[in-house]
Coordinates of C-alpha atoms in Angstrom, one line a residue:
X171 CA 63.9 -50.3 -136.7
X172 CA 62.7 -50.4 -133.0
X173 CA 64.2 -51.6 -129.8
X174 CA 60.9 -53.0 -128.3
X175 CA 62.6 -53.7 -124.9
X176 CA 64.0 -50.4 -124.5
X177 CA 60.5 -48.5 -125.4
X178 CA 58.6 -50.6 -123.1
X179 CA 61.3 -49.9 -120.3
X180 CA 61.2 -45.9 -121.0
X181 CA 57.1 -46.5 -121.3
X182 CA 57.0 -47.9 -118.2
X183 CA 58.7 -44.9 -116.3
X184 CA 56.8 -42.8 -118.0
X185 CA 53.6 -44.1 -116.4
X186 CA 55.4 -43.2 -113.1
X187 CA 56.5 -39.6 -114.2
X188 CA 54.8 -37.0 -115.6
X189 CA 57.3 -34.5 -115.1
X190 CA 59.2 -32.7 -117.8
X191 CA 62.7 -34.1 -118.0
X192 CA 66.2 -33.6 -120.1
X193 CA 69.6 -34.1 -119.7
X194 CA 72.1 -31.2 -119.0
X195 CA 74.6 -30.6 -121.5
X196 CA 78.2 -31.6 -120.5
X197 CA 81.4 -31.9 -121.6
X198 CA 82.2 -35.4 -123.4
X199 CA 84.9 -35.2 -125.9
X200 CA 88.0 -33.0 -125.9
X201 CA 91.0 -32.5 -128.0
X202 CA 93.8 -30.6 -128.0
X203 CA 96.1 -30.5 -130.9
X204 CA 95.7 -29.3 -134.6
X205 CA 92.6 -30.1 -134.9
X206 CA 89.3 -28.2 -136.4
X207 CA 85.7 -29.7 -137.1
X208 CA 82.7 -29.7 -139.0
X209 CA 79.0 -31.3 -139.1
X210 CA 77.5 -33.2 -142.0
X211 CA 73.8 -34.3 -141.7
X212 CA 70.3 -34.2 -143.5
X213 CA 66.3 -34.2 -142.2
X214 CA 64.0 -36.6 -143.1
X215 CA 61.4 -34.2 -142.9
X216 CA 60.2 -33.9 -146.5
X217 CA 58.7 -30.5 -145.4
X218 CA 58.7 -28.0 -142.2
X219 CA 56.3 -29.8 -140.1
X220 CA 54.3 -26.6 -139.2
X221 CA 53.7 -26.9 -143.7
X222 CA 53.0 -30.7 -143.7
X223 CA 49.4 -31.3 -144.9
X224 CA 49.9 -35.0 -143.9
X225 CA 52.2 -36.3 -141.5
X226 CA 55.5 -37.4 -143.4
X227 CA 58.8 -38.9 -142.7
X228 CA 61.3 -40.1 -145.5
X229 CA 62.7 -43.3 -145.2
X230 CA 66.5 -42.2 -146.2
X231 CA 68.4 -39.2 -146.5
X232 CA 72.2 -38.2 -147.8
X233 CA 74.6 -35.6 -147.1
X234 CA 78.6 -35.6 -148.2
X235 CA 81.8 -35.2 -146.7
X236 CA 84.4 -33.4 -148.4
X237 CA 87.3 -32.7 -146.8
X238 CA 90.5 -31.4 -147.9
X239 CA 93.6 -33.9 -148.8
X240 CA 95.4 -32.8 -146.1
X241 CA 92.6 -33.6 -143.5
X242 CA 92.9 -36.6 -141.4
X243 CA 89.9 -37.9 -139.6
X244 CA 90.4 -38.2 -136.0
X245 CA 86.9 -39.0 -134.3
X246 CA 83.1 -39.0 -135.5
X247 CA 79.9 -38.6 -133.9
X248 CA 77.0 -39.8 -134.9
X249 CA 73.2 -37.8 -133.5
X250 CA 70.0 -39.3 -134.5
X251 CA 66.3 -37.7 -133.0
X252 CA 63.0 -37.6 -133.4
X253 CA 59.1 -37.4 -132.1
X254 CA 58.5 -39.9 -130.0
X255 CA 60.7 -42.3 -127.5
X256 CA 62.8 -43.1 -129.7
X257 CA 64.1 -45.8 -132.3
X258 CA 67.4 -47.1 -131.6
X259 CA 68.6 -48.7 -134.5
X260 CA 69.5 -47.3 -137.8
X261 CA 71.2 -48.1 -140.7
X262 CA 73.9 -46.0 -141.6
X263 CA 75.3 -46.5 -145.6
X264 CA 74.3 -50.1 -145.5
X265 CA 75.7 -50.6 -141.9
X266 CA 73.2 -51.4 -138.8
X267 CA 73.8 -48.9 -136.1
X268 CA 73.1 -49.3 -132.0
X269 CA 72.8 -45.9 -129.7
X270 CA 75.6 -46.4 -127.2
X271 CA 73.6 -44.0 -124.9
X272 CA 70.2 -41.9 -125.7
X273 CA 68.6 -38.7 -124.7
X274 CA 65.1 -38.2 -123.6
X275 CA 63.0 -34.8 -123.8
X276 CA 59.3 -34.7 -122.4
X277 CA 57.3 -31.4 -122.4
X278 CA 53.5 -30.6 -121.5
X279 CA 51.6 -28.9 -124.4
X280 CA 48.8 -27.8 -123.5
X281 CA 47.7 -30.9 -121.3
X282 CA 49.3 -33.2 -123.7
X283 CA 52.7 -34.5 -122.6
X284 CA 55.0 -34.6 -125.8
X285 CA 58.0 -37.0 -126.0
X286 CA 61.1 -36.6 -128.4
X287 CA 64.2 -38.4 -128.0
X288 CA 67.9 -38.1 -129.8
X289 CA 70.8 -41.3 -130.0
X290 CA 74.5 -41.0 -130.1
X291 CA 77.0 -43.9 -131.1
X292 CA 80.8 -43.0 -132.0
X293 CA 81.0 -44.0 -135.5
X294 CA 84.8 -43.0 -135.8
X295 CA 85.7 -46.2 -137.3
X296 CA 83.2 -46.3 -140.2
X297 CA 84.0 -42.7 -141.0
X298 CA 88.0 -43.5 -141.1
X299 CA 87.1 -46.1 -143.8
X300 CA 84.5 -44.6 -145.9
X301 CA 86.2 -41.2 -146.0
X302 CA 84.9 -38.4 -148.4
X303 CA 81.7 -38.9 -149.8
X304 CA 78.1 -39.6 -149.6
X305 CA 76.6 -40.6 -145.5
X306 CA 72.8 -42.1 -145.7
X307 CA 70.7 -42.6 -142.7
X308 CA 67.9 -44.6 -143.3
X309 CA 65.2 -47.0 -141.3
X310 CA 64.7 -44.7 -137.9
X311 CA 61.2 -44.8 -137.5
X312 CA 59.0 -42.8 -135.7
X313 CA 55.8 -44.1 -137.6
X314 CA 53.9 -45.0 -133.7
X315 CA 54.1 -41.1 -132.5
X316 CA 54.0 -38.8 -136.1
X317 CA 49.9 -39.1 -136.1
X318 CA 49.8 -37.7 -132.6
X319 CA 53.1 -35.0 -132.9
X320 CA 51.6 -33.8 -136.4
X321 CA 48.2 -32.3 -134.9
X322 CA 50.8 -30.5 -132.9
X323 CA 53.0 -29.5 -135.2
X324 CA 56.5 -31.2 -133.4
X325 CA 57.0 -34.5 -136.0
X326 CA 60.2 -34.3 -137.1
X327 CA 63.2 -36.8 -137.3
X328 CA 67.0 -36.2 -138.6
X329 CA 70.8 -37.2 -138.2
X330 CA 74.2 -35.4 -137.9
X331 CA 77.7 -36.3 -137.8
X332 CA 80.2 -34.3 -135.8
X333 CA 84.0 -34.9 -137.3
X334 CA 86.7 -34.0 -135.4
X335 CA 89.8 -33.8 -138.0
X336 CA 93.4 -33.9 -137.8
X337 CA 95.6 -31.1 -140.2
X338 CA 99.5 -29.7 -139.9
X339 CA 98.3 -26.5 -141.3
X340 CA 95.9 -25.3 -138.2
X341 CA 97.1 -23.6 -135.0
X342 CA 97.2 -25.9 -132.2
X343 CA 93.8 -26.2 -131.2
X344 CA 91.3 -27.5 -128.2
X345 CA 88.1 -28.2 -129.7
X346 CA 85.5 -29.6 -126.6
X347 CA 82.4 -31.6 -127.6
X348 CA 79.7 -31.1 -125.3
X349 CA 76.3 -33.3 -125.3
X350 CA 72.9 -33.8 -124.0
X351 CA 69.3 -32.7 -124.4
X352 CA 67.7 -29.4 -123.7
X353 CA 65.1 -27.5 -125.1
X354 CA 63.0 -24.4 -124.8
X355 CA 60.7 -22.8 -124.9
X356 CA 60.8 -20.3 -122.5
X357 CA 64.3 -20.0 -121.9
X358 CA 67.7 -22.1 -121.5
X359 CA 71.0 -21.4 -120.2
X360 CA 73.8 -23.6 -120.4
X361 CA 77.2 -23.2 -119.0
X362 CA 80.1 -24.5 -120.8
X363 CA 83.2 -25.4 -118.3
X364 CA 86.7 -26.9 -119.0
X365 CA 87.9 -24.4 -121.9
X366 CA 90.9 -22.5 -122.1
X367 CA 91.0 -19.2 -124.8
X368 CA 94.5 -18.6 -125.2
X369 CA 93.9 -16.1 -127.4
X370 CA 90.3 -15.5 -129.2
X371 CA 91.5 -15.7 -132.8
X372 CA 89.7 -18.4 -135.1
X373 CA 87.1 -19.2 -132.0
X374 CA 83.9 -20.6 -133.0
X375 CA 80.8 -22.7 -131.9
X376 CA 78.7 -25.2 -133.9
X377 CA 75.3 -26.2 -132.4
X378 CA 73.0 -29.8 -133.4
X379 CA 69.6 -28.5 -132.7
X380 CA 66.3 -30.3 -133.5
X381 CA 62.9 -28.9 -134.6
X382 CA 63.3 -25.5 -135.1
X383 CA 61.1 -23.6 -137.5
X384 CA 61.5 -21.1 -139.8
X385 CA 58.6 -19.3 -139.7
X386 CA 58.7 -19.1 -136.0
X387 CA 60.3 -15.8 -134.3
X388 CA 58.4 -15.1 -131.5
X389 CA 61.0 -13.7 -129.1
X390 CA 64.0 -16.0 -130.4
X391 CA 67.6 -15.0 -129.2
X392 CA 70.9 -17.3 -128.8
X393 CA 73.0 -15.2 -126.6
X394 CA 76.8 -15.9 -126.0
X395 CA 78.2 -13.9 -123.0
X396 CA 75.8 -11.8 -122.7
X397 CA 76.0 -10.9 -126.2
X398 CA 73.7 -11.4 -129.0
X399 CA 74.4 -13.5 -131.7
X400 CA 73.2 -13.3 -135.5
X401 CA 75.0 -14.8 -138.5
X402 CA 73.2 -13.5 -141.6
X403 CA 71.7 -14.2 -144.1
X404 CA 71.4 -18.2 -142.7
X405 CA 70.6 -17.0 -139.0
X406 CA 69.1 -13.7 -138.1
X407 CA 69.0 -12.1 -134.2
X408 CA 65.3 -13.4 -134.2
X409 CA 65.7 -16.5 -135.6
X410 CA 68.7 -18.4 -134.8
X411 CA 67.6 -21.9 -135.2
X412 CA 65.4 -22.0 -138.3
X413 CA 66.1 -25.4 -140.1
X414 CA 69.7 -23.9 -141.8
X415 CA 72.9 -25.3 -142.4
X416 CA 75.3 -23.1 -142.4
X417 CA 78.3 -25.3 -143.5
X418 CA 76.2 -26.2 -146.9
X419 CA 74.5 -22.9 -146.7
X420 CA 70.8 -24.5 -147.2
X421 CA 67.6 -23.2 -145.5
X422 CA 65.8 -26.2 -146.4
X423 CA 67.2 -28.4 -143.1
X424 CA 63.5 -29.1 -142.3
X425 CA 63.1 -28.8 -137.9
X426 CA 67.5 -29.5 -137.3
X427 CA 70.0 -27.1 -137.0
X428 CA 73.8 -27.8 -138.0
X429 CA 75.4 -23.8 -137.5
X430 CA 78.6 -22.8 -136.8
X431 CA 79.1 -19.6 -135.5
X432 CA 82.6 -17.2 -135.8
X433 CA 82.5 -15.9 -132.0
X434 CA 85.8 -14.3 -131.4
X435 CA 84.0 -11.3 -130.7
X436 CA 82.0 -12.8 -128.0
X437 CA 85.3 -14.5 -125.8
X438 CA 88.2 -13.0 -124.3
X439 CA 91.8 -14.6 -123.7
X440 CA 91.8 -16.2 -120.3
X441 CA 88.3 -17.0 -120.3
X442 CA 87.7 -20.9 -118.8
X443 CA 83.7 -20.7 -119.1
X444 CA 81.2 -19.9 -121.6
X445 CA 77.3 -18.9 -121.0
X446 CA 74.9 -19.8 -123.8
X447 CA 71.1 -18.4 -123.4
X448 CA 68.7 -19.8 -125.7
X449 CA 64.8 -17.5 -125.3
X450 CA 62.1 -18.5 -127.3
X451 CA 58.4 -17.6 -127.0
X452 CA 56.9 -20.5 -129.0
X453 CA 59.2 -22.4 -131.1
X454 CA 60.4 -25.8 -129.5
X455 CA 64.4 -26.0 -129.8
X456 CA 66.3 -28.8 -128.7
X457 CA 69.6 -28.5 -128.1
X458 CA 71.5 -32.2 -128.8
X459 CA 75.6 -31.1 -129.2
X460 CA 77.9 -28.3 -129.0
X461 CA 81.3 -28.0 -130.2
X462 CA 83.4 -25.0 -129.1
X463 CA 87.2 -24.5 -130.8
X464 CA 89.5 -22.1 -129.4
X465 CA 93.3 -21.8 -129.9
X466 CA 95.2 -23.3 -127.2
X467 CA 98.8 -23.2 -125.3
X468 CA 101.2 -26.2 -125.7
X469 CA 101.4 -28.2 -123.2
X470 CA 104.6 -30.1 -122.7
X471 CA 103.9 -33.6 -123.8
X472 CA 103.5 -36.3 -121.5
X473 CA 106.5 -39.0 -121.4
X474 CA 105.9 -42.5 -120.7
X475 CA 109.2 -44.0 -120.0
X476 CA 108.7 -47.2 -119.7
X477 CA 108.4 -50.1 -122.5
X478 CA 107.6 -53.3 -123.0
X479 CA 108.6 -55.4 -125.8
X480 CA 107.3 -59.3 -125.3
X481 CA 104.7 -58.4 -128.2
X482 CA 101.6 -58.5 -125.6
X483 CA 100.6 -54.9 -126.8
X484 CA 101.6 -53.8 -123.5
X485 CA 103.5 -50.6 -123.3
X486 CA 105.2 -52.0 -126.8
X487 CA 106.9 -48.8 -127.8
X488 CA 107.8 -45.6 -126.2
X489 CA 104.9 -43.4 -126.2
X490 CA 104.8 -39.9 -125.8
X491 CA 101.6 -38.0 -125.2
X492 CA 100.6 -34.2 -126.9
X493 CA 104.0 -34.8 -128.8
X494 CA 103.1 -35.6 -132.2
X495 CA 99.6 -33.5 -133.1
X496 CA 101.9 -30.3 -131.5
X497 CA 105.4 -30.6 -131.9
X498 CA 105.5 -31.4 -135.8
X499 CA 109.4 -30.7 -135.8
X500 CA 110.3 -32.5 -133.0
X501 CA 113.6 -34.9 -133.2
X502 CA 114.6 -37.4 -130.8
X503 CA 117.6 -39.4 -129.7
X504 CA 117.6 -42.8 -127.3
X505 CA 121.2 -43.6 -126.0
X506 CA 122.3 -46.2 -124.4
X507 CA 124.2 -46.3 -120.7
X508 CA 127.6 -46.1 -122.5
X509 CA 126.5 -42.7 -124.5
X510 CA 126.5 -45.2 -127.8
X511 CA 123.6 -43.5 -129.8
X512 CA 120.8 -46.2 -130.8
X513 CA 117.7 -44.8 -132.2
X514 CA 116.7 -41.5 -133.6
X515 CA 113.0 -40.3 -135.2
X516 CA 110.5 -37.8 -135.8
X517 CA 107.0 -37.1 -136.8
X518 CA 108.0 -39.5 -139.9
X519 CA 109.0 -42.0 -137.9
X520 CA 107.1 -44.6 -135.7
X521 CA 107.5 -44.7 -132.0
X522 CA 110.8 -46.3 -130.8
X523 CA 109.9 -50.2 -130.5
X524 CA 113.1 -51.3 -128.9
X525 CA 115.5 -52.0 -131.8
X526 CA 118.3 -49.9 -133.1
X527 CA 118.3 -47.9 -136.9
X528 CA 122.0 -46.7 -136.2
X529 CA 124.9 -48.4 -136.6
X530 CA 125.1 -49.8 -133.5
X531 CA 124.1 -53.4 -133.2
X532 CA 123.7 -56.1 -130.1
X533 CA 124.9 -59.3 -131.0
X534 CA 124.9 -58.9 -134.2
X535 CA 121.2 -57.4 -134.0
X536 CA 119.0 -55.0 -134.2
X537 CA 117.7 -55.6 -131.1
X538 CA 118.5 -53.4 -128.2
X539 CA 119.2 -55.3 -124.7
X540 CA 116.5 -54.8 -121.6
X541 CA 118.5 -52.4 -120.0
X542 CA 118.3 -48.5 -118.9
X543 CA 118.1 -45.7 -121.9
X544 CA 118.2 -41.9 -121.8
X545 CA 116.6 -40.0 -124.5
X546 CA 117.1 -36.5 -125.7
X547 CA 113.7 -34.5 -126.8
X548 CA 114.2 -31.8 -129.0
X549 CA 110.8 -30.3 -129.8
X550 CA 112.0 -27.1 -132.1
X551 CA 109.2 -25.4 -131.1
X552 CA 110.1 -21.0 -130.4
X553 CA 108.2 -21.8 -126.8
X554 CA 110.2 -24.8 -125.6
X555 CA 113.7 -24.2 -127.0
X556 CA 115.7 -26.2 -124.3
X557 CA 115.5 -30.4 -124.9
X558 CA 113.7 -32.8 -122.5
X559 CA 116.2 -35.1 -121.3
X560 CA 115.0 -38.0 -119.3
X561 CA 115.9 -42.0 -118.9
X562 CA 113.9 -44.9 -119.9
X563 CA 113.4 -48.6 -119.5
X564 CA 113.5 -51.3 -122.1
X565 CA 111.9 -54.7 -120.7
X566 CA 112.1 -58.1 -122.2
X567 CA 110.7 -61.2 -120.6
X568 CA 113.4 -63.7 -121.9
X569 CA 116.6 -61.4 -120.8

């Protein structure tokens, strides 16, 4: 389905531009905690374009989600592209989806200026709900522009989903999402910024790049640091972006790229920056995401020591950030200004919401008093082995 308004908008500029435009890739998502990630995706090329005897798009296509019991879904990403200046409004798995911001990619071939486009829309939500199993795209259409980008070779369209997942069992993590859209050829650097390799253990890099071929390898490289990367037998030295996925292990992703690189060979501890250099000689590759993952310090977590309980959903319990993801054995204890012991939890537990679970009691309640508390944080954690002690305030409207 089309956003008319938006195409005629973008047409319009384009009638006062003829320059070749992208958008840098930037940081836009970070997490740190146990976290890991993954892509899940699909074409809807029916063949590599530079094969097509006709030009060709399919109206749906599936991939699946399968992650592990243990694996909680934290956040989800969903990347739509295509020839052309775009379609804004798909349908994923029966639900009607909006771009909450769009990419735009022009280049001049030969004389001819080329547009291609990509969507993004944070699907988190719809992901938590369905969980595992089977994603389909369907209705993005690029049926205006695949008559002009098939003489050339570039008509492609296709969709990925970034997850960001929650599991006990991983290190603590920072995984950094990074988005925009840039392409080559000839060449593309990008510099990565706000990481942090505690140590290079476990690092990797996952890349959503659009219409790459396969039979395209006319001075290819993806360079990290300076180094040269190759994951084979998905992604050779020559060939890095080739229409594989490297999480399903196919080498039928018609023109898209979902690869995930190991690349703790290519980082070193301390390092706050990344370099990625992308050379190609012919093929067009556009780079949409990247996802980095690195082992990370822990931070102490970030007390809020103040609470609200008049059930506006302000400030209703007492929130610790970094605590919970990090510190799985953490304890604590809320006193009251007598000493009298009121509250205690941990990760099984919810946050404190103002009302005692010992034996203390406040006229005849469970309901702790506005008043001042002091809580004891004991994180059990070999790095922080001495308690946070600290004082917070309990406010209720009607005391």
């Amino acid at each position: 389905m089309k956003l008319k308004l938006q195409n005629i908008i973008f047409s319009i500029a384009l009638l006062y531009s003829c320059t070749i435009f992208a958008q840098d890739v930037s940081l836009m998502a970070q997490f740190n905690g146990r976290y890991d990630f993954t892509f899940i995706g699909n074409t809807l090329n029916p063949q590599e374009n530079s094969f097509q005897t006709s030009p060709s798009i399919l109206p749906s296509s599936s991939a699946t989600l399968n992650l592990d019991s243990k694996s909680v879904i934290k956040n989800a990403y969903l990347y739509w592209a295509g020839s052309g200046t775009g379609d804004f409004e798909i349908t994923l798995n029966s639900t009607s989806i909006t771009a909450e911001r769009t990419f735009a990619y022009q280049r001049n071939n030969f004389g001819l200026l080329l547009d291609y486009f990509s969507a993004f829309k944070d699907i988190t939500e719809l992901v938590k709900q369905t969980g595992n199993g089977i994603y389909t795209l369907s209705n993005l259409d690029i049926s205006d522009v695949i008559d002009d980008h098939f003489t050339r070779k570039t008509n492609f369209a296709g969709w990925a989903i970034i997850i960001i997942y929650k599991n006990n069992n991983i290190p603590v993590t920072q995984i950094n999402v990074y988005d925009g859209l840039q392409a080559v050829p000839n060449a593309l650097s990008i510099n990565l910024t706000n990481i942090e390799v505690v140590n290079n253990l476990d690092s990797k890099i996952g890349f959503v790049a659009w219409e790459g071929d396969s039979n395209i390898r006319v001075t290819e490289t993806l360079k990290i640091n300076d180094y040269v990367v190759e994951q084979l037998p998905l992604n050779p030295a020559n060939n890095a972006f080739n229409g594989t996925n490297s999480i399903t292990g196919s080498s039928t992703l018609y023109n898209m790229d979902l690869d995930i690189y190991d690349i703790q060979n290519y980082v070193q501890k301390d390092d706050t920056s990344m370099d990625i250099e992308l050379t190609s000689g012919q093929d067009v590759v556009m780079i949409n995401a990247v996802v980095t993952k690195f082992t990370a310090k822990k931070n102490p977590p970030i007390i809020h020591n103040y609470i609200s309980a008049n059930g506006d959903d302000i400030n209703p319990t007492f929130s610790i950030e970094g605590l919970r993801d990090v510190f799985l054995n953490f304890e604590i204890e809320i006193y009251n200004r007598w000493g009298q012991l009121v509250w205690t939890g941990d990760n099984s537990t919810p946050d404190w919401d103002g009302l005692s679970n010992q034996e203390i009691r406040f006229d005849s309640t469970t309901i702790s008093p506005r008043d001042t508390y002091f809580y004891i944080l004991h994180l059990n954690d070999p790095d922080y082995q001495t308690p946070l002690i600290g004082y917070l305030y309990l406010f209720r409207k009607n005391q």
